[in-house]
Amino acid sequence: MILAHYYQNAEIQDIADVIGDSLELSRRAANTDADVIVFCGVHFMAETAKILNPVKTVLLPDLDAGCSLADACPAEAFAAFRAQHPHHYVVSYINCSAAVKAQSDLICTSSNAVSLVQQLPADRPILFAPDQNLGRWVARQSGRELTLWPGSCIVHETFSEQALLKLRLDHPGAEVIAHPECLPNMLDLADFIGSTSKLLHRAETSDATAFIVLTEPGILHQMRLKLPHKTFHEVPGQDGCSCNACPYMRLNTLEKLWHCLATLEPAIELDEAVRTRALLPIQRMLEMSR
Ligand code: 13P
Ligand code: SF4
């Protein structure tokens, strides 16, 4: 089974069995009866599929496809942070390593983070890692105070506020839709905030015919395929760069995917003790977000 995230190159999305956000892809990885899962996404996503399917072969076309959020939260430093807050309930964004998941009480994605945090006992303090931008947005939406780990996504932090303001002036009817990993000043300018799948759904259901999209541009492929009569504008990074394509996601190519299918390599391998500890908070997430 070939799973692909919305940030993959268009030609990979076009041949995938399932295209989705982190939550949908985790659900599909949990429920598949395929013997081999090729995860066209980044390392933490393929690792999650392996945690859920220890006896299956889980392949990632390029093992170097990491994530700045996962890298910003090393397991030992996270253990020290937790030790400073021994009574906190630990909620970790799925964009983290298996070793950090293994230290967490609950995993969330950007699709379900607000709803999961709202379900936690009101008298329990919460640690949220590793994305401080998502964490601030979840705190605002849920009304809960969160103690944040100071990580961020290098892709969602590059968007230029000036370029966004200019785009809004040039396209006054366009709706601004943003991923919650963006910086707070950008989220303040958004009409709608949500995970990749929620942004796609919003584009499908909104009356607007033009959108300014504040997330990785890979998702524009599905938006344009599903909604050919609507217009989608990318927002450039600061200094006009187009550095909002995720450098990790884009390491996967059609050639590397072909190599995976031909050789069943490179495969994700995990320490069994870490895997079993990391499984619990993922299962809790899947149960709580049914
Ligand atoms: P989604 O869960 O919204 O697909 O986000 C994944 C991601 O890595 C965003 O940068
Ligand atoms: Fe990680 Fe950001 Fe890339 Fe998503 S877009 S995989 S959060 S670096």
PDB file of C-alpha atoms and ligand atoms in Angstrom:
ATOM      1  CA  MET A   1       0.000   0.000   0.000  1.00  0.00           C
ATOM      2  CA  ILE A   2       1.352   3.416  -0.952  1.00  0.00           C
ATOM      3  CA  LEU A   3       0.404   6.194   1.467  1.00  0.00           C
ATOM      4  CA  ALA A   4       1.226   9.786   0.527  1.00  0.00           C
ATOM      5  CA  HIS A   5       1.004  13.023   2.481  1.00  0.00           C
ATOM      6  CA  TYR A   6      -0.399  16.134   0.799  1.00  0.00           C
ATOM      7  CA  TYR A   7       3.092  17.696   0.778  1.00  0.00           C
ATOM      8  CA  GLN A   8       4.520  15.090  -1.592  1.00  0.00           C
ATOM      9  CA  ASN A   9       5.449  15.916  -5.174  1.00  0.00           C
ATOM     10  CA  ALA A  10       2.424  15.824  -7.493  1.00  0.00           C
ATOM     11  CA  GLU A  11       3.612  12.723  -9.385  1.00  0.00           C
ATOM     12  CA  ILE A  12       3.818  10.741  -6.128  1.00  0.00           C
ATOM     13  CA  GLN A  13       0.331  11.875  -5.056  1.00  0.00           C
ATOM     14  CA  ASP A  14      -0.956  10.771  -8.471  1.00  0.00           C
ATOM     15  CA  ILE A  15       0.038   7.116  -7.987  1.00  0.00           C
ATOM     16  CA  ALA A  16      -0.617   6.756  -4.232  1.00  0.00           C
ATOM     17  CA  ASP A  17      -3.379   4.450  -2.923  1.00  0.00           C
ATOM     18  CA  VAL A  18      -4.268   6.973  -0.227  1.00  0.00           C
ATOM     19  CA  ILE A  19      -3.462  10.683   0.054  1.00  0.00           C
ATOM     20  CA  GLY A  20      -4.126  12.291   3.415  1.00  0.00           C
ATOM     21  CA  ASP A  21      -3.103  14.325   6.437  1.00  0.00           C
ATOM     22  CA  SER A  22      -1.155  12.855   9.347  1.00  0.00           C
ATOM     23  CA  LEU A  23      -4.281  11.612  11.153  1.00  0.00           C
ATOM     24  CA  GLU A  24      -5.891   9.968   8.130  1.00  0.00           C
ATOM     25  CA  LEU A  25      -2.618   8.302   7.122  1.00  0.00           C
ATOM     26  CA  SER A  26      -2.115   6.964  10.682  1.00  0.00           C
ATOM     27  CA  ARG A  27      -5.644   5.578  10.631  1.00  0.00           C
ATOM     28  CA  ARG A  28      -5.064   3.919   7.274  1.00  0.00           C
ATOM     29  CA  ALA A  29      -1.726   2.502   8.462  1.00  0.00           C
ATOM     30  CA  ALA A  30      -3.510   1.087  11.540  1.00  0.00           C
ATOM     31  CA  ASN A  31      -6.210  -0.619   9.474  1.00  0.00           C
ATOM     32  CA  THR A  32      -4.472  -1.940   6.385  1.00  0.00           C
ATOM     33  CA  ASP A  33      -4.025  -5.654   5.709  1.00  0.00           C
ATOM     34  CA  ALA A  34      -1.233  -5.007   3.191  1.00  0.00           C
ATOM     35  CA  ASP A  35       2.094  -6.696   4.081  1.00  0.00           C
ATOM     36  CA  VAL A  36       4.162  -3.745   2.892  1.00  0.00           C
ATOM     37  CA  ILE A  37       3.456  -0.062   3.510  1.00  0.00           C
ATOM     38  CA  VAL A  38       5.421   2.502   1.514  1.00  0.00           C
ATOM     39  CA  PHE A  39       5.085   5.782   3.360  1.00  0.00           C
ATOM     40  CA  CYS A  40       5.647   8.752   1.089  1.00  0.00           C
ATOM     41  CA  GLY A  41       5.995  11.368   3.786  1.00  0.00           C
ATOM     42  CA  VAL A  42       8.598  12.044   6.449  1.00  0.00           C
ATOM     43  CA  HIS A  43      10.357   9.812   8.958  1.00  0.00           C
ATOM     44  CA  PHE A  44       8.029  10.336  11.956  1.00  0.00           C
ATOM     45  CA  MET A  45       5.043   9.349   9.786  1.00  0.00           C
ATOM     46  CA  ALA A  46       6.633   6.106   8.583  1.00  0.00           C
ATOM     47  CA  GLU A  47       7.805   5.433  12.139  1.00  0.00           C
ATOM     48  CA  THR A  48       4.208   5.819  13.376  1.00  0.00           C
ATOM     49  CA  ALA A  49       3.075   3.290  10.766  1.00  0.00           C
ATOM     50  CA  LYS A  50       5.768   0.873  12.002  1.00  0.00           C
ATOM     51  CA  ILE A  51       4.787   1.414  15.660  1.00  0.00           C
ATOM     52  CA  LEU A  52       1.252   0.385  14.680  1.00  0.00           C
ATOM     53  CA  ASN A  53       2.399  -2.501  12.447  1.00  0.00           C
ATOM     54  CA  PRO A  54       5.524  -4.127  13.927  1.00  0.00           C
ATOM     55  CA  VAL A  55       5.397  -7.252  11.774  1.00  0.00           C
ATOM     56  CA  LYS A  56       4.836  -5.409   8.506  1.00  0.00           C
ATOM     57  CA  THR A  57       7.511  -3.948   6.284  1.00  0.00           C
ATOM     58  CA  VAL A  58       7.314  -0.156   6.378  1.00  0.00           C
ATOM     59  CA  LEU A  59       9.385   1.645   3.767  1.00  0.00           C
ATOM     60  CA  LEU A  60      10.316   5.329   3.450  1.00  0.00           C
ATOM     61  CA  PRO A  61      11.688   6.281   0.003  1.00  0.00           C
ATOM     62  CA  ASP A  62      14.404   8.486   1.584  1.00  0.00           C
ATOM     63  CA  LEU A  63      15.397   7.781   5.191  1.00  0.00           C
ATOM     64  CA  ASP A  64      16.780  11.343   5.473  1.00  0.00           C
ATOM     65  CA  ALA A  65      13.273  12.785   5.094  1.00  0.00           C
ATOM     66  CA  GLY A  66      13.132  14.201   8.627  1.00  0.00           C
ATOM     67  CA  CYS A  67      11.225  17.134  10.146  1.00  0.00           C
ATOM     68  CA  SER A  68      12.506  20.281  11.878  1.00  0.00           C
ATOM     69  CA  LEU A  69       9.962  19.766  14.666  1.00  0.00           C
ATOM     70  CA  ALA A  70      11.116  16.227  15.421  1.00  0.00           C
ATOM     71  CA  ASP A  71      14.764  17.357  15.234  1.00  0.00           C
ATOM     72  CA  ALA A  72      14.073  20.236  17.647  1.00  0.00           C
ATOM     73  CA  CYS A  73      13.020  17.839  20.396  1.00  0.00           C
ATOM     74  CA  PRO A  74      15.778  15.348  21.302  1.00  0.00           C
ATOM     75  CA  ALA A  75      14.589  12.562  23.620  1.00  0.00           C
ATOM     76  CA  GLU A  76      17.087  13.257  26.456  1.00  0.00           C
ATOM     77  CA  ALA A  77      16.336  16.992  26.567  1.00  0.00           C
ATOM     78  CA  PHE A  78      12.615  16.190  26.495  1.00  0.00           C
ATOM     79  CA  ALA A  79      13.051  13.819  29.450  1.00  0.00           C
ATOM     80  CA  ALA A  80      14.712  16.649  31.416  1.00  0.00           C
ATOM     81  CA  PHE A  81      11.835  19.013  30.501  1.00  0.00           C
ATOM     82  CA  ARG A  82       9.278  16.455  31.679  1.00  0.00           C
ATOM     83  CA  ALA A  83      11.213  15.981  34.928  1.00  0.00           C
ATOM     84  CA  GLN A  84      10.770  19.724  35.609  1.00  0.00           C
ATOM     85  CA  HIS A  85       6.969  19.260  35.296  1.00  0.00           C
ATOM     86  CA  PRO A  86       6.318  15.885  36.958  1.00  0.00           C
ATOM     87  CA  HIS A  87       2.552  16.375  37.414  1.00  0.00           C
ATOM     88  CA  HIS A  88       1.805  17.512  33.866  1.00  0.00           C
ATOM     89  CA  TYR A  89      -0.079  15.431  31.338  1.00  0.00           C
ATOM     90  CA  VAL A  90       2.177  15.160  28.264  1.00  0.00           C
ATOM     91  CA  VAL A  91       0.573  15.781  24.879  1.00  0.00           C
ATOM     92  CA  SER A  92       2.944  15.444  21.911  1.00  0.00           C
ATOM     93  CA  TYR A  93       2.260  16.437  18.350  1.00  0.00           C
ATOM     94  CA  ILE A  94       2.739  13.437  16.066  1.00  0.00           C
ATOM     95  CA  ASN A  95       5.675  15.355  14.464  1.00  0.00           C
ATOM     96  CA  CYS A  96       8.196  13.903  16.953  1.00  0.00           C
ATOM     97  CA  SER A  97      10.436  10.844  17.240  1.00  0.00           C
ATOM     98  CA  ALA A  98       9.304   7.457  18.572  1.00  0.00           C
ATOM     99  CA  ALA A  99      11.536   8.086  21.607  1.00  0.00           C
ATOM    100  CA  VAL A 100       9.546  11.255  22.424  1.00  0.00           C
ATOM    101  CA  LYS A 101       6.218   9.515  21.746  1.00  0.00           C
ATOM    102  CA  ALA A 102       7.345   6.842  24.213  1.00  0.00           C
ATOM    103  CA  GLN A 103       7.559   9.565  26.900  1.00  0.00           C
ATOM    104  CA  SER A 104       4.107  10.993  26.125  1.00  0.00           C
ATOM    105  CA  ASP A 105       0.628  10.357  27.515  1.00  0.00           C
ATOM    106  CA  LEU A 106      -1.194  11.296  24.337  1.00  0.00           C
ATOM    107  CA  ILE A 107      -0.309  11.976  20.710  1.00  0.00           C
ATOM    108  CA  CYS A 108      -2.241  14.489  18.620  1.00  0.00           C
ATOM    109  CA  THR A 109      -2.211  15.770  15.066  1.00  0.00           C
ATOM    110  CA  SER A 110      -3.185  19.237  13.873  1.00  0.00           C
ATOM    111  CA  SER A 111      -6.603  17.763  12.941  1.00  0.00           C
ATOM    112  CA  ASN A 112      -7.554  16.584  16.421  1.00  0.00           C
ATOM    113  CA  ALA A 113      -5.320  18.572  18.825  1.00  0.00           C
ATOM    114  CA  VAL A 114      -8.015  21.017  19.995  1.00  0.00           C
ATOM    115  CA  SER A 115     -10.638  18.331  20.546  1.00  0.00           C
ATOM    116  CA  LEU A 116      -8.202  16.024  22.403  1.00  0.00           C
ATOM    117  CA  VAL A 117      -6.945  18.773  24.712  1.00  0.00           C
ATOM    118  CA  GLN A 118     -10.559  19.734  25.483  1.00  0.00           C
ATOM    119  CA  GLN A 119     -11.220  16.141  26.600  1.00  0.00           C
ATOM    120  CA  LEU A 120      -8.456  16.194  29.267  1.00  0.00           C
ATOM    121  CA  PRO A 121      -9.394  16.706  32.942  1.00  0.00           C
ATOM    122  CA  ALA A 122      -9.660  20.446  33.651  1.00  0.00           C
ATOM    123  CA  ASP A 123      -7.549  20.249  36.827  1.00  0.00           C
ATOM    124  CA  ARG A 124      -4.557  18.599  35.153  1.00  0.00           C
ATOM    125  CA  PRO A 125      -1.744  20.877  33.854  1.00  0.00           C
ATOM    126  CA  ILE A 126      -0.593  20.039  30.319  1.00  0.00           C
ATOM    127  CA  LEU A 127       2.798  19.972  28.603  1.00  0.00           C
ATOM    128  CA  PHE A 128       2.611  20.378  24.835  1.00  0.00           C
ATOM    129  CA  ALA A 129       5.509  19.515  22.507  1.00  0.00           C
ATOM    130  CA  PRO A 130       7.208  20.122  20.165  1.00  0.00           C
ATOM    131  CA  ASP A 131       5.420  22.852  18.117  1.00  0.00           C
ATOM    132  CA  GLN A 132       4.978  26.099  20.043  1.00  0.00           C
ATOM    133  CA  ASN A 133       2.946  27.721  17.240  1.00  0.00           C
ATOM    134  CA  LEU A 134       0.437  24.879  17.102  1.00  0.00           C
ATOM    135  CA  GLY A 135       0.468  24.807  20.924  1.00  0.00           C
ATOM    136  CA  ARG A 136      -0.380  28.530  21.197  1.00  0.00           C
ATOM    137  CA  TRP A 137      -3.251  28.099  18.747  1.00  0.00           C
ATOM    138  CA  VAL A 138      -4.562  25.000  20.577  1.00  0.00           C
ATOM    139  CA  ALA A 139      -4.396  26.889  23.888  1.00  0.00           C
ATOM    140  CA  ARG A 140      -6.420  29.743  22.406  1.00  0.00           C
ATOM    141  CA  GLN A 141      -9.006  27.417  20.830  1.00  0.00           C
ATOM    142  CA  SER A 142      -9.405  25.093  23.813  1.00  0.00           C
ATOM    143  CA  GLY A 143      -9.187  27.694  26.578  1.00  0.00           C
ATOM    144  CA  ARG A 144      -6.542  25.521  28.305  1.00  0.00           C
ATOM    145  CA  GLU A 145      -3.180  26.778  29.488  1.00  0.00           C
ATOM    146  CA  LEU A 146      -0.339  24.766  27.916  1.00  0.00           C
ATOM    147  CA  THR A 147       3.320  24.668  28.889  1.00  0.00           C
ATOM    148  CA  LEU A 148       5.093  24.685  25.525  1.00  0.00           C
ATOM    149  CA  TRP A 149       8.259  23.097  24.226  1.00  0.00           C
ATOM    150  CA  PRO A 150       9.945  25.756  22.037  1.00  0.00           C
ATOM    151  CA  GLY A 151      10.021  23.948  18.651  1.00  0.00           C
ATOM    152  CA  SER A 152       8.786  25.185  15.286  1.00  0.00           C
ATOM    153  CA  CYS A 153       8.443  24.200  11.642  1.00  0.00           C
ATOM    154  CA  ILE A 154      11.054  25.849   9.405  1.00  0.00           C
ATOM    155  CA  VAL A 155       8.596  25.768   6.494  1.00  0.00           C
ATOM    156  CA  HIS A 156       5.593  27.416   8.170  1.00  0.00           C
ATOM    157  CA  GLU A 157       7.774  30.083   9.773  1.00  0.00           C
ATOM    158  CA  THR A 158       9.069  31.419   6.442  1.00  0.00           C
ATOM    159  CA  PHE A 159       5.907  33.074   5.104  1.00  0.00           C
ATOM    160  CA  SER A 160       6.218  36.835   4.657  1.00  0.00           C
ATOM    161  CA  GLU A 161       3.544  38.966   6.351  1.00  0.00           C
ATOM    162  CA  GLN A 162       4.221  41.781   3.870  1.00  0.00           C
ATOM    163  CA  ALA A 163       3.678  39.442   0.900  1.00  0.00           C
ATOM    164  CA  LEU A 164       0.443  38.162   2.469  1.00  0.00           C
ATOM    165  CA  LEU A 165      -0.863  41.716   2.971  1.00  0.00           C
ATOM    166  CA  LYS A 166      -0.029  42.561  -0.654  1.00  0.00           C
ATOM    167  CA  LEU A 167      -1.792  39.402  -1.921  1.00  0.00           C
ATOM    168  CA  ARG A 168      -4.872  40.336   0.093  1.00  0.00           C
ATOM    169  CA  LEU A 169      -4.883  43.811  -1.503  1.00  0.00           C
ATOM    170  CA  ASP A 170      -4.415  42.317  -4.991  1.00  0.00           C
ATOM    171  CA  HIS A 171      -7.182  39.697  -4.458  1.00  0.00           C
ATOM    172  CA  PRO A 172      -9.741  41.295  -2.138  1.00  0.00           C
ATOM    173  CA  GLY A 173     -12.317  38.452  -2.412  1.00  0.00           C
ATOM    174  CA  ALA A 174      -9.819  35.701  -1.632  1.00  0.00           C
ATOM    175  CA  GLU A 175     -10.081  33.745   1.611  1.00  0.00           C
ATOM    176  CA  VAL A 176      -6.853  33.315   3.619  1.00  0.00           C
ATOM    177  CA  ILE A 177      -6.539  29.701   4.837  1.00  0.00           C
ATOM    178  CA  ALA A 178      -3.643  28.704   7.103  1.00  0.00           C
ATOM    179  CA  HIS A 179      -2.079  25.707   8.807  1.00  0.00           C
ATOM    180  CA  PRO A 180      -1.786  26.160  12.619  1.00  0.00           C
ATOM    181  CA  GLU A 181       2.005  25.639  12.447  1.00  0.00           C
ATOM    182  CA  CYS A 182       2.248  29.220  11.065  1.00  0.00           C
ATOM    183  CA  LEU A 183       3.458  32.070  13.279  1.00  0.00           C
ATOM    184  CA  PRO A 184       0.766  33.878  15.357  1.00  0.00           C
ATOM    185  CA  ASN A 185       0.974  37.106  13.289  1.00  0.00           C
ATOM    186  CA  MET A 186       0.068  35.096  10.169  1.00  0.00           C
ATOM    187  CA  LEU A 187      -2.715  33.160  11.928  1.00  0.00           C
ATOM    188  CA  ASP A 188      -4.181  36.503  13.034  1.00  0.00           C
ATOM    189  CA  LEU A 189      -4.605  37.380   9.351  1.00  0.00           C
ATOM    190  CA  ALA A 190      -6.261  34.076   8.404  1.00  0.00           C
ATOM    191  CA  ASP A 191      -9.987  33.587   7.767  1.00  0.00           C
ATOM    192  CA  PHE A 192      -9.744  29.847   8.422  1.00  0.00           C
ATOM    193  CA  ILE A 193      -7.139  27.723  10.266  1.00  0.00           C
ATOM    194  CA  GLY A 194      -6.841  23.947  10.071  1.00  0.00           C
ATOM    195  CA  SER A 195      -4.824  20.843   9.231  1.00  0.00           C
ATOM    196  CA  THR A 196      -4.038  20.023   5.599  1.00  0.00           C
ATOM    197  CA  SER A 197      -7.229  17.963   5.168  1.00  0.00           C
ATOM    198  CA  LYS A 198      -9.314  20.690   6.815  1.00  0.00           C
ATOM    199  CA  LEU A 199      -7.824  23.313   4.483  1.00  0.00           C
ATOM    200  CA  LEU A 200      -8.740  21.141   1.506  1.00  0.00           C
ATOM    201  CA  HIS A 201     -12.263  20.634   2.859  1.00  0.00           C
ATOM    202  CA  ARG A 202     -12.625  24.371   3.481  1.00  0.00           C
ATOM    203  CA  ALA A 203     -11.609  25.130  -0.122  1.00  0.00           C
ATOM    204  CA  GLU A 204     -14.258  22.626  -1.288  1.00  0.00           C
ATOM    205  CA  THR A 205     -17.087  23.918   0.899  1.00  0.00           C
ATOM    206  CA  SER A 206     -16.460  27.681   1.069  1.00  0.00           C
ATOM    207  CA  ASP A 207     -18.368  30.012  -1.269  1.00  0.00           C
ATOM    208  CA  ALA A 208     -15.094  31.817  -2.031  1.00  0.00           C
ATOM    209  CA  THR A 209     -13.607  31.171  -5.461  1.00  0.00           C
ATOM    210  CA  ALA A 210     -10.060  32.340  -4.623  1.00  0.00           C
ATOM    211  CA  PHE A 211      -7.801  31.331  -1.737  1.00  0.00           C
ATOM    212  CA  ILE A 212      -4.466  32.467  -0.351  1.00  0.00           C
ATOM    213  CA  VAL A 213      -2.910  29.320   1.092  1.00  0.00           C
ATOM    214  CA  LEU A 214      -0.507  29.455   4.045  1.00  0.00           C
ATOM    215  CA  THR A 215       0.929  25.966   4.084  1.00  0.00           C
ATOM    216  CA  GLU A 216       3.321  23.778   2.100  1.00  0.00           C
ATOM    217  CA  PRO A 217       2.388  24.158  -1.581  1.00  0.00           C
ATOM    218  CA  GLY A 218       2.184  20.393  -2.257  1.00  0.00           C
ATOM    219  CA  ILE A 219      -1.452  20.554  -1.181  1.00  0.00           C
ATOM    220  CA  LEU A 220      -2.259  22.921  -4.047  1.00  0.00           C
ATOM    221  CA  HIS A 221      -2.058  19.905  -6.355  1.00  0.00           C
ATOM    222  CA  GLN A 222      -5.159  18.324  -4.764  1.00  0.00           C
ATOM    223  CA  MET A 223      -6.900  21.699  -4.475  1.00  0.00           C
ATOM    224  CA  ARG A 224      -6.427  22.400  -8.173  1.00  0.00           C
ATOM    225  CA  LEU A 225      -7.394  18.844  -9.202  1.00  0.00           C
ATOM    226  CA  LYS A 226     -10.607  18.883  -7.145  1.00  0.00           C
ATOM    227  CA  LEU A 227     -11.517  22.518  -7.758  1.00  0.00           C
ATOM    228  CA  PRO A 228     -10.383  23.512 -11.255  1.00  0.00           C
ATOM    229  CA  HIS A 229     -12.798  26.474 -11.281  1.00  0.00           C
ATOM    230  CA  LYS A 230     -11.210  28.011  -8.152  1.00  0.00           C
ATOM    231  CA  THR A 231      -7.926  29.944  -7.875  1.00  0.00           C
ATOM    232  CA  PHE A 232      -5.178  29.250  -5.313  1.00  0.00           C
ATOM    233  CA  HIS A 233      -2.351  31.633  -4.475  1.00  0.00           C
ATOM    234  CA  GLU A 234       0.871  30.610  -2.712  1.00  0.00           C
ATOM    235  CA  VAL A 235       2.474  33.029  -0.267  1.00  0.00           C
ATOM    236  CA  PRO A 236       6.205  33.596  -0.809  1.00  0.00           C
ATOM    237  CA  GLY A 237       8.717  33.434   2.015  1.00  0.00           C
ATOM    238  CA  GLN A 238      10.607  36.402   3.383  1.00  0.00           C
ATOM    239  CA  ASP A 239      12.908  37.929   0.712  1.00  0.00           C
ATOM    240  CA  GLY A 240      10.640  36.460  -1.972  1.00  0.00           C
ATOM    241  CA  CYS A 241      12.173  32.992  -1.662  1.00  0.00           C
ATOM    242  CA  SER A 242      10.081  29.912  -2.404  1.00  0.00           C
ATOM    243  CA  CYS A 243      11.452  28.127   0.675  1.00  0.00           C
ATOM    244  CA  ASN A 244       7.966  27.060   1.758  1.00  0.00           C
ATOM    245  CA  ALA A 245       8.365  23.705  -0.024  1.00  0.00           C
ATOM    246  CA  CYS A 246       9.322  21.294   2.779  1.00  0.00           C
ATOM    247  CA  PRO A 247      12.936  20.251   2.068  1.00  0.00           C
ATOM    248  CA  TYR A 248      12.372  16.963   3.913  1.00  0.00           C
ATOM    249  CA  MET A 249       9.109  15.958   2.241  1.00  0.00           C
ATOM    250  CA  ARG A 250      10.577  16.751  -1.159  1.00  0.00           C
ATOM    251  CA  LEU A 251      13.507  14.350  -0.680  1.00  0.00           C
ATOM    252  CA  ASN A 252      11.138  11.576  -1.778  1.00  0.00           C
ATOM    253  CA  THR A 253      11.059  11.221  -5.549  1.00  0.00           C
ATOM    254  CA  LEU A 254       9.326   8.914  -7.988  1.00  0.00           C
ATOM    255  CA  GLU A 255      12.675   7.209  -8.671  1.00  0.00           C
ATOM    256  CA  LYS A 256      13.246   6.536  -4.945  1.00  0.00           C
ATOM    257  CA  LEU A 257       9.681   5.241  -4.639  1.00  0.00           C
ATOM    258  CA  TRP A 258      10.298   2.872  -7.549  1.00  0.00           C
ATOM    259  CA  HIS A 259      13.523   1.710  -5.844  1.00  0.00           C
ATOM    260  CA  CYS A 260      11.551   1.009  -2.636  1.00  0.00           C
ATOM    261  CA  LEU A 261       9.021  -1.103  -4.488  1.00  0.00           C
ATOM    262  CA  ALA A 262      11.720  -3.009  -6.364  1.00  0.00           C
ATOM    263  CA  THR A 263      14.013  -3.738  -3.390  1.00  0.00           C
ATOM    264  CA  LEU A 264      11.769  -3.395  -0.267  1.00  0.00           C
ATOM    265  CA  GLU A 265      14.346  -0.947   1.111  1.00  0.00           C
ATOM    266  CA  PRO A 266      14.963   1.314   2.980  1.00  0.00           C
ATOM    267  CA  ALA A 267      12.843  -0.065   5.819  1.00  0.00           C
ATOM    268  CA  ILE A 268      12.020   1.499   9.197  1.00  0.00           C
ATOM    269  CA  GLU A 269      13.410  -0.468  12.159  1.00  0.00           C
ATOM    270  CA  LEU A 270      12.562   0.279  15.782  1.00  0.00           C
ATOM    271  CA  ASP A 271      13.711  -0.761  19.210  1.00  0.00           C
ATOM    272  CA  GLU A 272      10.895  -2.978  20.555  1.00  0.00           C
ATOM    273  CA  ALA A 273      10.848  -1.406  24.047  1.00  0.00           C
ATOM    274  CA  VAL A 274      10.515   2.086  22.554  1.00  0.00           C
ATOM    275  CA  ARG A 275       7.877   0.873  20.096  1.00  0.00           C
ATOM    276  CA  THR A 276       5.627  -0.661  22.737  1.00  0.00           C
ATOM    277  CA  ARG A 277       5.820   2.472  24.924  1.00  0.00           C
ATOM    278  CA  ALA A 278       5.150   4.740  21.925  1.00  0.00           C
ATOM    279  CA  LEU A 279       2.165   2.633  20.846  1.00  0.00           C
ATOM    280  CA  LEU A 280       0.015   3.472  23.908  1.00  0.00           C
ATOM    281  CA  PRO A 281      -0.337   7.254  23.375  1.00  0.00           C
ATOM    282  CA  ILE A 282      -0.986   6.686  19.639  1.00  0.00           C
ATOM    283  CA  GLN A 283      -3.723   4.148  20.393  1.00  0.00           C
ATOM    284  CA  ARG A 284      -5.172   6.579  22.944  1.00  0.00           C
ATOM    285  CA  MET A 285      -5.269   9.260  20.233  1.00  0.00           C
ATOM    286  CA  LEU A 286      -7.007   6.942  17.758  1.00  0.00           C
ATOM    287  CA  GLU A 287      -9.597   5.958  20.386  1.00  0.00           C
ATOM    288  CA  MET A 288     -10.231   9.544  21.514  1.00  0.00           C
ATOM    289  CA  SER A 289     -10.602  10.892  17.973  1.00  0.00           C
ATOM    290  CA  ARG A 290     -12.962   8.264  16.563  1.00  0.00           C
TER     291      ARG A 290
HETATM  292  P1  13P B   1      -1.162  17.649   8.796  1.00  0.00           P
HETATM  293  O1  13P B   1      -1.435  16.754   9.935  1.00  0.00           O
HETATM  294  O2  13P B   1      -2.043  18.860   8.769  1.00  0.00           O
HETATM  295  O3  13P B   1      -1.197  16.903   7.504  1.00  0.00           O
HETATM  296  O4  13P B   1       0.295  18.288   8.977  1.00  0.00           O
HETATM  297  C1  13P B   1       1.471  17.573   8.860  1.00  0.00           C
HETATM  298  C2  13P B   1       2.639  18.453   8.778  1.00  0.00           C
HETATM  299  O5  13P B   1       3.748  18.009   8.851  1.00  0.00           O
HETATM  300  C3  13P B   1       2.412  19.865   8.647  1.00  0.00           C
HETATM  301  O6  13P B   1       3.606  20.516   8.441  1.00  0.00           O
HETATM  302 FE1  SF4 B   2       8.071  18.986   9.498  1.00  0.00          FE
HETATM  303 FE2  SF4 B   2       7.391  21.416   8.710  1.00  0.00          FE
HETATM  304 FE3  SF4 B   2       8.098  19.627   6.879  1.00  0.00          FE
HETATM  305 FE4  SF4 B   2       5.737  19.393   8.180  1.00  0.00          FE
HETATM  306  S1  SF4 B   2       6.361  20.986   6.756  1.00  0.00           S
HETATM  307  S2  SF4 B   2       7.237  17.757   7.792  1.00  0.00           S
HETATM  308  S3  SF4 B   2       6.317  20.158  10.208  1.00  0.00           S
HETATM  309  S4  SF4 B   2       9.429  20.485   8.502  1.00  0.00           S
END
